[in-house]
Short mmCIF file of C-alpha atoms in Angstrom, two decimals:
data_model
loop_
_atom_site.label_atom_id
_atom_site.label_comp_id
_atom_site.label_asym_id
_atom_site.label_seq_id
_atom_site.Cartn_x
_atom_site.Cartn_y
_atom_site.Cartn_z
CA MET H 251 14.57 -10.80 25.19
CA ILE H 252 16.59 -12.28 22.41
CA SER H 253 20.29 -11.99 23.35
CA VAL H 254 22.31 -9.29 20.84
CA GLU H 255 25.25 -11.78 20.36
CA SER H 256 22.75 -13.99 19.16
CA PRO H 257 23.55 -14.73 15.17
CA GLY H 258 19.24 -15.34 14.51
CA PHE H 259 17.80 -13.50 11.59
CA ALA H 260 15.62 -11.50 13.96
CA ALA H 261 18.61 -10.14 15.79
CA ARG H 262 19.98 -9.50 12.21
CA LEU H 263 17.16 -7.54 11.06
CA ALA H 264 16.74 -5.51 14.97
CA ARG H 265 20.38 -4.10 14.18
CA LEU H 266 19.40 -3.31 10.55
CA ALA H 267 16.20 -1.29 12.38
CA LEU H 268 17.94 0.10 14.17
CA SER H 269 21.22 1.56 11.78
CA THR H 270 18.42 3.08 9.52
CA TYR H 271 17.05 5.05 12.58
CA ARG H 272 19.73 6.09 13.53
CA GLY H 273 21.95 6.76 10.48
CA PRO H 274 21.78 9.69 7.80
CA TYR H 275 19.50 9.94 5.53
CA SER H 276 19.47 11.82 2.39
CA ASP H 277 16.45 14.91 1.04
CA GLN H 278 15.65 12.52 -1.49
CA ALA H 279 14.53 10.07 1.34
CA ALA H 280 12.86 12.16 3.24
CA ARG H 281 11.03 14.27 0.05
CA ASN H 282 9.96 10.79 -0.77
CA ALA H 283 8.89 9.79 2.51
CA ILE H 284 7.03 13.14 3.12
CA ASN H 285 5.10 12.49 -0.19
CA CYS H 286 4.06 8.97 0.65
CA ILE H 287 3.48 10.00 5.24
CA ALA H 288 0.75 13.18 2.93
CA ASP H 289 -1.21 10.48 0.71
CA THR H 290 -1.55 7.91 3.33
CA ILE H 291 -3.06 11.00 5.57
CA ALA H 292 -5.42 11.99 2.71
CA VAL H 293 -6.38 8.74 1.15
CA ALA H 294 -7.12 7.57 5.27
CA LEU H 295 -9.30 10.62 5.82
CA ALA H 296 -11.80 9.67 2.17
CA GLY H 297 -11.34 6.36 3.29
CA GLY H 298 -12.40 6.70 6.93
CA LYS H 299 -16.45 6.79 6.11
CA GLU H 300 -16.42 3.81 4.30
CA PRO H 301 -18.38 1.11 6.11
CA CYS H 302 -15.64 -1.36 6.46
CA VAL H 303 -14.18 1.23 9.21
CA ALA H 304 -17.89 1.99 10.52
CA LEU H 305 -18.65 -1.96 11.42
CA LEU H 306 -15.21 -2.81 12.99
CA ALA H 307 -15.33 0.33 15.04
CA GLY H 308 -18.18 -1.37 16.19
CA ALA H 309 -17.98 -5.27 16.41
CA ALA H 310 -14.32 -4.54 18.06
CA GLY H 311 -15.43 -2.08 20.43
CA VAL H 312 -14.07 0.04 20.48
CA SER H 313 -14.14 3.36 23.30
CA THR H 314 -14.31 6.59 22.01
CA SER H 315 -14.08 7.89 25.33
CA SER H 316 -10.97 7.66 25.99
CA GLY H 317 -7.36 8.02 24.72
CA ASP H 318 -5.37 10.38 23.49
CA SER H 319 -5.45 9.12 19.93
CA LEU H 320 -7.28 10.49 17.73
CA VAL H 321 -9.70 8.40 15.01
CA TRP H 322 -8.78 10.56 12.13
CA GLY H 323 -11.75 13.23 10.08
CA THR H 324 -13.50 12.71 13.62
CA SER H 325 -13.59 14.29 16.90
CA SER H 326 -13.46 11.50 18.52
CA LYS H 327 -10.44 9.79 20.38
CA THR H 328 -9.42 6.42 22.10
CA SER H 329 -5.93 4.58 22.59
CA ALA H 330 -3.14 4.05 20.55
CA LEU H 331 -3.91 0.39 19.16
CA ASP H 332 -7.29 1.41 18.62
CA ALA H 333 -6.80 3.85 16.17
CA ALA H 334 -3.77 1.94 14.42
CA LEU H 335 -7.06 -0.33 14.00
CA LEU H 336 -9.52 1.95 12.73
CA ASN H 337 -6.80 4.69 10.73
CA ALA H 338 -4.84 1.41 9.19
CA THR H 339 -8.04 -0.10 7.89
CA ALA H 340 -9.25 3.62 6.55
CA SER H 341 -5.59 3.68 4.37
CA HIS H 342 -5.93 0.96 2.32
CA ALA H 343 -10.20 1.08 2.47
CA LEU H 344 -10.30 2.19 -0.87
CA ASP H 345 -6.99 0.92 -2.38
CA TYR H 346 -5.18 4.13 -3.12
CA ASP H 347 -2.76 4.21 -1.06
CA ASP H 348 1.28 3.93 -2.54
CA ILE H 349 2.74 0.57 -3.21
CA CYS H 350 6.42 -0.91 -3.65
CA ALA H 351 6.77 -3.30 -7.01
CA VAL H 352 9.59 -5.00 -4.91
CA PHE H 353 7.89 -5.32 -1.85
CA GLY H 354 4.44 -6.52 -4.16
CA GLY H 355 2.27 -4.09 -1.27
CA HIS H 356 1.36 -1.22 -0.09
CA HIS H 357 4.24 0.47 1.89
CA SER H 358 2.49 3.22 3.78
CA ALA H 359 -0.36 1.93 5.07
CA PRO H 360 0.39 -0.19 8.11
CA LEU H 361 2.85 2.42 9.20
CA VAL H 362 1.54 5.63 9.45
CA ALA H 363 -1.85 5.55 12.17
CA PRO H 364 0.52 3.17 14.19
CA LEU H 365 3.45 6.04 14.39
CA LEU H 366 0.92 9.24 14.96
CA ALA H 367 -1.16 7.10 16.74
CA VAL H 368 1.82 6.92 19.51
CA VAL H 369 3.27 10.19 18.90
CA GLN H 370 -0.33 11.67 20.63
CA GLU H 371 0.36 9.74 23.77
CA ARG H 372 4.20 10.95 24.35
CA LYS H 373 5.72 14.32 22.29
CA CYS H 374 7.97 13.22 19.14
CA THR H 375 9.22 15.56 16.93
CA GLY H 376 8.64 15.20 13.19
CA ASP H 377 12.59 14.26 12.85
CA ALA H 378 11.66 11.24 14.76
CA LEU H 379 8.74 10.17 12.87
CA LEU H 380 10.26 10.13 9.84
CA ARG H 381 12.84 8.30 11.17
CA ALA H 382 10.65 6.04 12.28
CA TYR H 383 8.96 5.34 8.90
CA ILE H 384 11.89 5.45 6.95
CA THR H 385 13.00 2.37 9.54
CA GLY H 386 10.01 1.08 8.70
CA VAL H 387 10.05 1.11 4.86
CA GLU H 388 13.44 -0.24 5.27
CA THR H 389 12.64 -2.85 7.27
CA THR H 390 9.48 -4.42 4.98
CA VAL H 391 11.70 -4.34 1.68
CA ARG H 392 14.48 -5.67 2.59
CA LEU H 393 12.78 -8.58 4.47
CA SER H 394 10.58 -8.79 1.10
CA ARG H 395 13.25 -9.93 -0.69
CA ALA H 396 13.99 -12.17 1.09
CA LEU H 397 10.44 -13.67 0.53
CA ASN H 398 9.46 -12.59 -2.83
CA PRO H 399 8.38 -14.07 -5.56
CA GLU H 400 7.73 -16.63 -3.89
CA HIS H 401 5.82 -15.43 -1.16
CA TYR H 402 3.53 -13.56 -3.02
CA ALA H 403 2.64 -15.92 -5.13
CA LYS H 404 1.71 -17.96 -2.82
CA GLY H 405 -1.11 -16.68 -2.32
CA TRP H 406 -0.20 -14.39 1.12
CA HIS H 407 -1.14 -10.39 1.68
CA PRO H 408 2.80 -9.34 1.67
CA THR H 409 1.13 -5.94 2.63
CA SER H 410 0.37 -7.17 5.95
CA THR H 411 2.28 -10.31 6.48
CA ILE H 412 5.43 -8.91 5.81
CA GLY H 413 4.34 -5.21 6.87
CA VAL H 414 3.81 -6.23 10.59
CA PHE H 415 7.64 -6.46 11.17
CA GLY H 416 7.60 -2.71 9.54
CA VAL H 417 5.47 -1.86 11.92
CA ALA H 418 6.92 -4.05 14.73
CA ALA H 419 10.60 -2.20 13.75
CA ALA H 420 9.46 1.11 13.26
CA LEU H 421 7.49 1.56 16.09
CA GLY H 422 10.10 -0.20 18.54
CA CYS H 423 12.76 2.02 17.44
CA LEU H 424 10.03 5.03 18.23
CA LEU H 425 9.86 3.63 22.01
CA GLY H 426 13.54 3.69 22.23
CA LEU H 427 13.63 -0.34 22.34
CA ASP H 428 16.86 -1.47 22.51
CA GLU H 429 18.29 -4.14 19.62
CA SER H 430 17.13 -7.19 22.57
CA LYS H 431 13.93 -5.76 23.11
CA LEU H 432 14.08 -4.60 19.39
CA ALA H 433 14.65 -8.37 18.22
CA THR H 434 12.51 -9.54 20.49
CA ALA H 435 9.30 -7.64 19.21
CA LEU H 436 10.10 -8.40 15.47
CA ALA H 437 10.08 -12.24 16.65
CA ILE H 438 7.06 -11.38 18.59
CA ALA H 439 5.36 -9.97 15.34
CA ALA H 440 6.12 -13.28 13.54
CA SER H 441 3.29 -14.67 15.66
CA MET H 442 0.44 -12.41 14.06
CA ALA H 443 1.31 -12.38 10.62
CA SER H 444 -1.28 -13.08 8.86
CA GLY H 445 -3.59 -12.10 5.42
CA ILE H 446 -4.32 -13.91 2.61
CA LYS H 447 -5.23 -12.98 -1.61
CA ALA H 448 -8.63 -14.99 -1.18
CA ASN H 449 -10.10 -12.01 0.91
CA PHE H 450 -9.23 -9.69 -2.15
CA GLY H 451 -12.45 -7.51 -3.12
CA SER H 452 -13.91 -7.89 0.35
CA MET H 453 -14.23 -5.85 3.25
CA VAL H 454 -11.58 -8.25 4.63
CA LYS H 455 -8.29 -6.74 2.98
CA PRO H 456 -8.46 -3.83 5.10
CA LEU H 457 -9.07 -5.16 7.81
CA HIS H 458 -5.62 -6.98 7.48
CA VAL H 459 -4.20 -3.91 6.91
CA GLY H 460 -5.32 -2.37 10.86
CA ALA H 461 -4.42 -5.54 11.83
CA CYS H 462 -1.08 -5.19 10.51
CA ALA H 463 -0.81 -1.88 12.36
CA ARG H 464 -1.96 -2.82 15.90
CA SER H 465 0.05 -5.85 15.57
CA GLY H 466 2.58 -4.26 15.10
CA LEU H 467 2.69 -1.77 17.86
CA LEU H 468 1.39 -4.62 19.86
CA ALA H 469 4.61 -6.65 19.81
CA ALA H 470 7.12 -3.03 20.00
CA ARG H 471 4.91 -2.51 23.52
CA LEU H 472 5.29 -5.96 24.30
CA ALA H 473 8.60 -6.55 24.01
CA GLN H 474 9.05 -2.93 25.93
CA ALA H 475 7.12 -4.59 28.70
CA GLY H 476 9.16 -7.91 29.04
CA TYR H 477 7.59 -10.18 26.70
CA ASP H 478 10.05 -13.06 25.34
CA ALA H 479 9.87 -14.75 22.63
CA GLY H 480 11.66 -17.16 20.38
CA GLU H 481 15.36 -16.51 18.93
CA ASP H 482 14.80 -18.76 16.02
CA ALA H 483 11.31 -17.33 15.17
CA PHE H 484 12.01 -16.87 11.79
CA GLU H 485 14.94 -19.65 10.69
CA ASP H 486 13.90 -22.58 12.70
CA LYS H 487 11.60 -25.32 10.54
CA GLN H 488 8.87 -24.46 12.21
CA GLY H 489 9.28 -20.62 11.48
CA PHE H 490 7.92 -18.03 9.62
CA PHE H 491 10.43 -18.57 6.66
CA GLU H 492 9.30 -22.78 6.16
CA VAL H 493 5.76 -22.33 7.53
CA TYR H 494 5.33 -19.10 4.96
CA ASN H 495 6.98 -19.35 2.27
CA GLY H 496 8.35 -23.37 2.66
CA LEU H 497 11.47 -25.10 2.44
CA GLY H 498 13.94 -23.90 -0.59
CA LYS H 499 11.81 -21.10 -1.53
CA TYR H 500 13.53 -17.77 0.33
CA VAL H 501 16.63 -16.46 0.41
CA ALA H 502 16.88 -15.02 3.96
CA ASP H 503 20.32 -13.42 3.23
CA ARG H 504 18.90 -10.82 0.79
CA ALA H 505 17.24 -9.39 3.74
CA PHE H 506 20.92 -8.25 4.53
CA GLU H 507 22.59 -7.13 0.82
CA GLU H 508 25.06 -3.97 0.49
CA ARG H 509 22.49 -2.07 -1.05
CA GLY H 510 25.62 1.27 -2.01
CA GLY H 511 24.07 3.30 1.10
CA VAL H 512 20.65 3.55 -0.88
CA LEU H 513 17.26 3.94 1.75
CA GLU H 514 14.52 1.12 -0.02
CA ILE H 515 12.49 4.28 0.60
CA GLU H 516 14.75 6.44 -2.35
CA GLY H 517 14.11 2.87 -4.77
CA SER H 518 12.17 3.82 -7.92
CA SER H 519 9.80 0.70 -7.25
CA VAL H 520 8.19 2.79 -4.83
CA GLY H 521 5.08 4.85 -6.05
CA ILE H 522 2.14 6.49 -5.69
CA LYS H 523 -1.31 5.15 -7.04
CA GLN H 524 -2.95 7.62 -9.35
CA PHE H 525 -6.16 5.76 -9.65
CA PRO H 526 -8.12 4.49 -7.03
CA CYS H 527 -7.52 0.47 -7.92
CA CYS H 528 -5.32 -2.45 -7.97
CA GLY H 529 -2.50 -1.49 -8.45
CA SER H 530 -1.86 -4.46 -10.57
CA THR H 531 -4.63 -2.73 -12.61
CA HIS H 532 -2.37 0.52 -13.06
CA ALA H 533 -0.77 -1.01 -16.54
CA ALA H 534 -3.93 -1.54 -18.19
CA VAL H 535 -5.53 1.51 -17.46
CA THR H 536 -2.99 4.15 -18.03
CA ALA H 537 -2.98 1.80 -21.69
CA ALA H 538 -7.06 2.37 -22.32
CA LEU H 539 -6.74 6.25 -21.11
CA GLU H 540 -3.68 6.90 -23.53
CA LEU H 541 -5.88 5.18 -26.31
CA ARG H 542 -8.77 7.41 -24.87
CA GLY H 543 -6.60 10.41 -24.80
CA GLU H 544 -5.88 9.81 -29.58
CA ARG H 545 -10.26 8.61 -29.81
CA ARG H 546 -13.14 9.02 -28.64
CA LEU H 547 -15.30 6.17 -27.69
CA ARG H 548 -18.87 5.49 -27.55
CA GLU H 549 -19.83 1.92 -26.23
CA GLU H 550 -21.69 1.06 -28.91
CA GLN H 551 -18.05 1.47 -31.25
CA ILE H 552 -16.59 -1.09 -29.24
CA ALA H 553 -16.43 -4.48 -30.53
CA ARG H 554 -14.57 -6.28 -28.29
CA ILE H 555 -11.97 -5.90 -25.90
CA GLU H 556 -8.78 -8.19 -24.97
CA ILE H 557 -6.68 -7.14 -21.93
CA LEU H 558 -3.31 -9.05 -21.50
CA PRO H 559 -1.46 -8.22 -18.26
CA ASN H 560 1.24 -10.11 -17.05
CA GLY H 561 0.26 -13.22 -15.34
CA ASN H 562 1.41 -12.94 -11.92
CA ARG H 563 -1.47 -9.02 -11.84
CA LEU H 564 -4.44 -11.11 -13.25
CA ALA H 565 -5.74 -13.55 -10.37
CA HIS H 566 -7.10 -11.19 -8.38
CA THR H 567 -8.31 -8.55 -11.24
CA ASN H 568 -9.93 -11.70 -12.89
CA LYS H 569 -13.31 -10.27 -12.30
CA PRO H 570 -15.25 -9.96 -15.03
CA GLN H 571 -18.94 -8.96 -13.32
CA PRO H 572 -17.83 -7.18 -10.43
CA ARG H 573 -21.19 -6.79 -8.72
CA THR H 574 -19.66 -4.20 -5.23
CA ALA H 575 -18.00 -1.43 -5.84
CA LEU H 576 -15.09 -2.42 -3.67
CA GLU H 577 -14.95 -5.57 -6.63
CA GLY H 578 -14.72 -2.95 -8.69
CA LYS H 579 -11.35 -2.10 -7.58
CA PHE H 580 -10.03 -5.39 -8.19
CA SER H 581 -11.91 -6.11 -11.91
CA VAL H 582 -9.14 -5.26 -14.46
CA GLN H 583 -12.36 -5.58 -17.01
CA TYR H 584 -14.21 -2.54 -14.74
CA VAL H 585 -11.27 -0.05 -15.09
CA VAL H 586 -10.40 -0.87 -18.34
CA ALA H 587 -14.16 -0.27 -19.37
CA ARG H 588 -14.80 2.76 -16.96
CA ALA H 589 -10.82 4.58 -18.67
CA LEU H 590 -12.04 4.26 -22.53
CA LEU H 591 -16.00 5.37 -21.50
CA SER H 592 -15.02 8.38 -19.13
CA GLY H 593 -11.32 9.04 -19.77
CA ALA H 594 -10.21 9.42 -16.38
CA VAL H 595 -10.57 6.78 -13.13
CA ARG H 596 -11.95 8.45 -9.94
CA LEU H 597 -12.94 8.35 -6.09
CA GLU H 598 -16.51 8.57 -8.19
CA HIS H 599 -16.03 5.50 -10.44
CA PHE H 600 -16.91 3.12 -7.07
CA SER H 601 -19.43 3.48 -6.13
CA GLU H 602 -22.45 1.18 -6.67
CA GLN H 603 -24.06 3.59 -8.95
CA ALA H 604 -20.91 3.96 -11.13
CA ILE H 605 -20.35 -0.17 -11.11
CA GLN H 606 -24.40 -0.36 -12.42
CA ALA H 607 -24.08 2.17 -15.40
CA PRO H 608 -25.94 0.71 -17.89
CA GLU H 609 -23.27 1.54 -20.62
CA ILE H 610 -20.64 -0.52 -18.53
CA ARG H 611 -23.49 -3.49 -17.59
CA ARG H 612 -23.53 -3.66 -21.63
CA LEU H 613 -19.86 -3.46 -22.39
CA LEU H 614 -18.38 -6.04 -19.63
CA PRO H 615 -19.69 -9.00 -21.48
CA ARG H 616 -17.23 -8.26 -25.11
CA ILE H 617 -13.67 -7.89 -22.94
CA ASP H 618 -11.88 -10.55 -21.97
CA ALA H 619 -8.52 -10.95 -19.95
CA SER H 620 -6.14 -13.93 -20.62
CA PRO H 621 -2.51 -13.66 -19.58
CA HIS H 622 0.02 -11.56 -21.42
CA PRO H 623 2.16 -14.36 -23.50
CA ASP H 624 5.15 -12.92 -23.62
CA MET H 625 5.67 -11.30 -20.54
CA PRO H 626 7.70 -13.43 -18.57
CA LEU H 627 6.62 -14.15 -14.33
CA ASN H 628 9.89 -13.80 -13.13
CA GLY H 629 12.43 -11.23 -13.79
CA ALA H 630 12.90 -7.64 -13.50
CA TYR H 631 9.52 -6.14 -15.43
CA LEU H 632 5.85 -8.13 -13.34
CA TRP H 633 3.46 -5.22 -13.88
CA GLY H 634 3.10 -4.65 -17.92
CA ALA H 635 0.04 -5.11 -19.61
CA GLU H 636 -1.25 -4.75 -23.13
CA VAL H 637 -5.03 -2.99 -24.12
CA ILE H 638 -5.93 -4.36 -27.90
CA VAL H 639 -9.57 -2.65 -28.87
CA HIS H 640 -11.47 -3.88 -31.44
CA LEU H 641 -13.97 -1.50 -33.26
CA THR H 642 -16.99 -2.43 -35.12
CA SER H 643 -14.92 -0.75 -38.14
CA GLY H 644 -13.17 -3.51 -37.87
CA GLU H 645 -9.96 -1.12 -37.11
CA VAL H 646 -7.87 -2.43 -34.15
CA LEU H 647 -6.34 0.10 -31.79
CA SER H 648 -3.33 -1.49 -29.17
CA ARG H 649 -1.66 -0.39 -26.34
CA ARG H 650 1.39 -1.19 -24.58
CA LEU H 651 3.27 -1.16 -21.64
CA GLU H 652 6.56 -2.71 -19.81
CA ASP H 653 5.89 -2.13 -16.33
CA LEU H 654 4.12 0.29 -14.43
CA PRO H 655 3.15 -0.95 -11.42
CA CYS H 656 1.98 2.99 -10.02
CA ARG H 657 3.65 6.65 -10.22
CA ASP H 658 6.69 5.22 -8.78
CA GLY H 659 10.79 6.74 -9.20
CA ASN H 660 11.30 6.31 -13.12
CA TYR H 661 7.10 8.46 -13.51
CA PRO H 662 6.67 10.31 -10.39
CA MET H 663 3.60 12.07 -9.78
CA THR H 664 4.40 16.33 -10.15
CA ASP H 665 3.81 18.67 -7.43
CA ASP H 666 0.65 19.47 -8.73
CA GLU H 667 -0.71 15.90 -9.90
CA LEU H 668 0.57 15.40 -6.05
CA TRP H 669 -2.09 18.31 -4.43
CA GLU H 670 -4.44 17.24 -6.64
CA LYS H 671 -4.88 14.02 -5.24
CA PHE H 672 -4.44 15.33 -1.26
CA GLN H 673 -7.29 18.03 -1.50
CA ASP H 674 -9.45 15.55 -3.71
CA CYS H 675 -9.35 13.03 -0.80
CA ALA H 676 -8.98 14.92 2.46
CA GLY H 677 -11.52 17.20 1.42
CA ALA H 678 -14.35 13.98 1.56
CA ALA H 679 -13.61 13.88 5.61
CA LEU H 680 -12.18 17.63 6.28
CA PRO H 681 -12.94 21.29 6.26
CA ARG H 682 -11.63 23.17 3.54
CA ALA H 683 -10.18 25.96 5.59
CA ASN H 684 -8.02 23.25 7.17
CA VAL H 685 -6.48 20.70 3.88
CA THR H 686 -4.30 23.54 2.81
CA PRO H 687 -2.71 23.53 6.53
CA LEU H 688 -2.36 19.37 6.41
CA PHE H 689 -0.89 19.53 3.70
CA GLU H 690 1.68 22.02 4.43
CA VAL H 691 2.60 20.55 8.09
CA ILE H 692 3.08 17.86 6.82
CA HIS H 693 5.63 18.94 4.19
CA GLU H 694 7.57 20.97 7.35
CA LEU H 695 7.79 17.38 8.65
CA GLN H 696 12.10 17.20 9.34
CA THR H 697 11.77 20.44 11.53
CA LEU H 698 7.94 19.66 13.04
CA PRO H 699 8.90 20.48 16.61
CA ASP H 700 5.84 18.20 17.42
CA ALA H 701 5.00 15.54 15.29
CA ALA H 702 1.13 15.55 17.37
CA ALA H 703 0.71 18.76 15.48
CA ILE H 704 -0.15 16.85 11.79
CA ALA H 705 -3.63 14.78 14.49
CA ARG H 706 -4.26 18.23 15.67
CA LEU H 707 -5.23 19.45 11.81
CA MET H 708 -7.18 16.37 11.31
CA ALA H 709 -10.01 16.28 13.74
CA ALA H 710 -13.61 17.36 12.01
#
């Protein structure tokens, strides 16, 4: 086990995690956390029927004949590790889960599934689960401050490569690890971090999240069982920082900067996705929808479309001819075309039939996407986009948004919008009679005597 006297990064990060878990949290932190947890559960229920989940269960040989942890949206139970793998993969299967712009990834999808898997094995209060979730987000986002933007730009998928440490921290706290064992869990997790952006637009992207959830839980359990790990797993010249980012491309102390007592879950960059597609497309989608709100357009009226996102957003969303529904989620061309022609971007628009719709296929060749010439690649505003529509009449319509990763703290979703999304997603897997009670019990999390009550309402 790593010594509590160690000045190493793992020990410092463990100390931060335990302090967060044991410390106070504000009403705003609780409200944001509960909204994110509810949103994650809903999108996972909708995503559980995706092929990437069923194929994974078969290939991994997941047993559903024993165990205490529910495979969400079914009547099957399995081990906590396998439930974390499947349910976290489902959480990201539709790419509809929440996002944190500072992190450059999805902060809840890796966390909620393993937390709920464990509370079904051992009785935990809702407050304990909530504290563990907040701790996981705090660990994840603070570590990203030390690593980004270089880590993201290098091609790593931060949701999994950084998220695994948040999972290890959250589960370590929930399992009652002391500082030494929690530091060990984080050092173990350093050898489990994986996920590359080259696999965006394929089934492997949600698999990143499932593997991350399982690995973070396994790291916590290994430390609990007595495994050891290198206390300099982060800062060694062959450790996580230099292997994953490179010499001089990280600032470790940023993870521990004083933030005035404000938790990361309260930050304005944490938000919920309004559209079921890659967060890097949301500014462009919103701009297109605003244009559509002013003018109903038919495909034959459009001569050409220019999409000019911040350059950071384009490398993984420049897919001018998406062939599958999954590729459509990462095609800024498709989602802008869909927004302009349909006036909405919903789950139903990511079927094979919707992607291959004749009016969409005719419009796509007229769309060009390129980095915006005056949106900087570094700085405070990295999630902007401009959409310019040239009509056959010669008229030009345009809309520019400086920064919109999702419906974040600067532009939060309303209670009605949150409920509309929840029932749309959860209703895809559960009887309608279960949807409202599930939503209500999640929102009672702070006072819930048994957090496993949430899982019981997710059984089909």
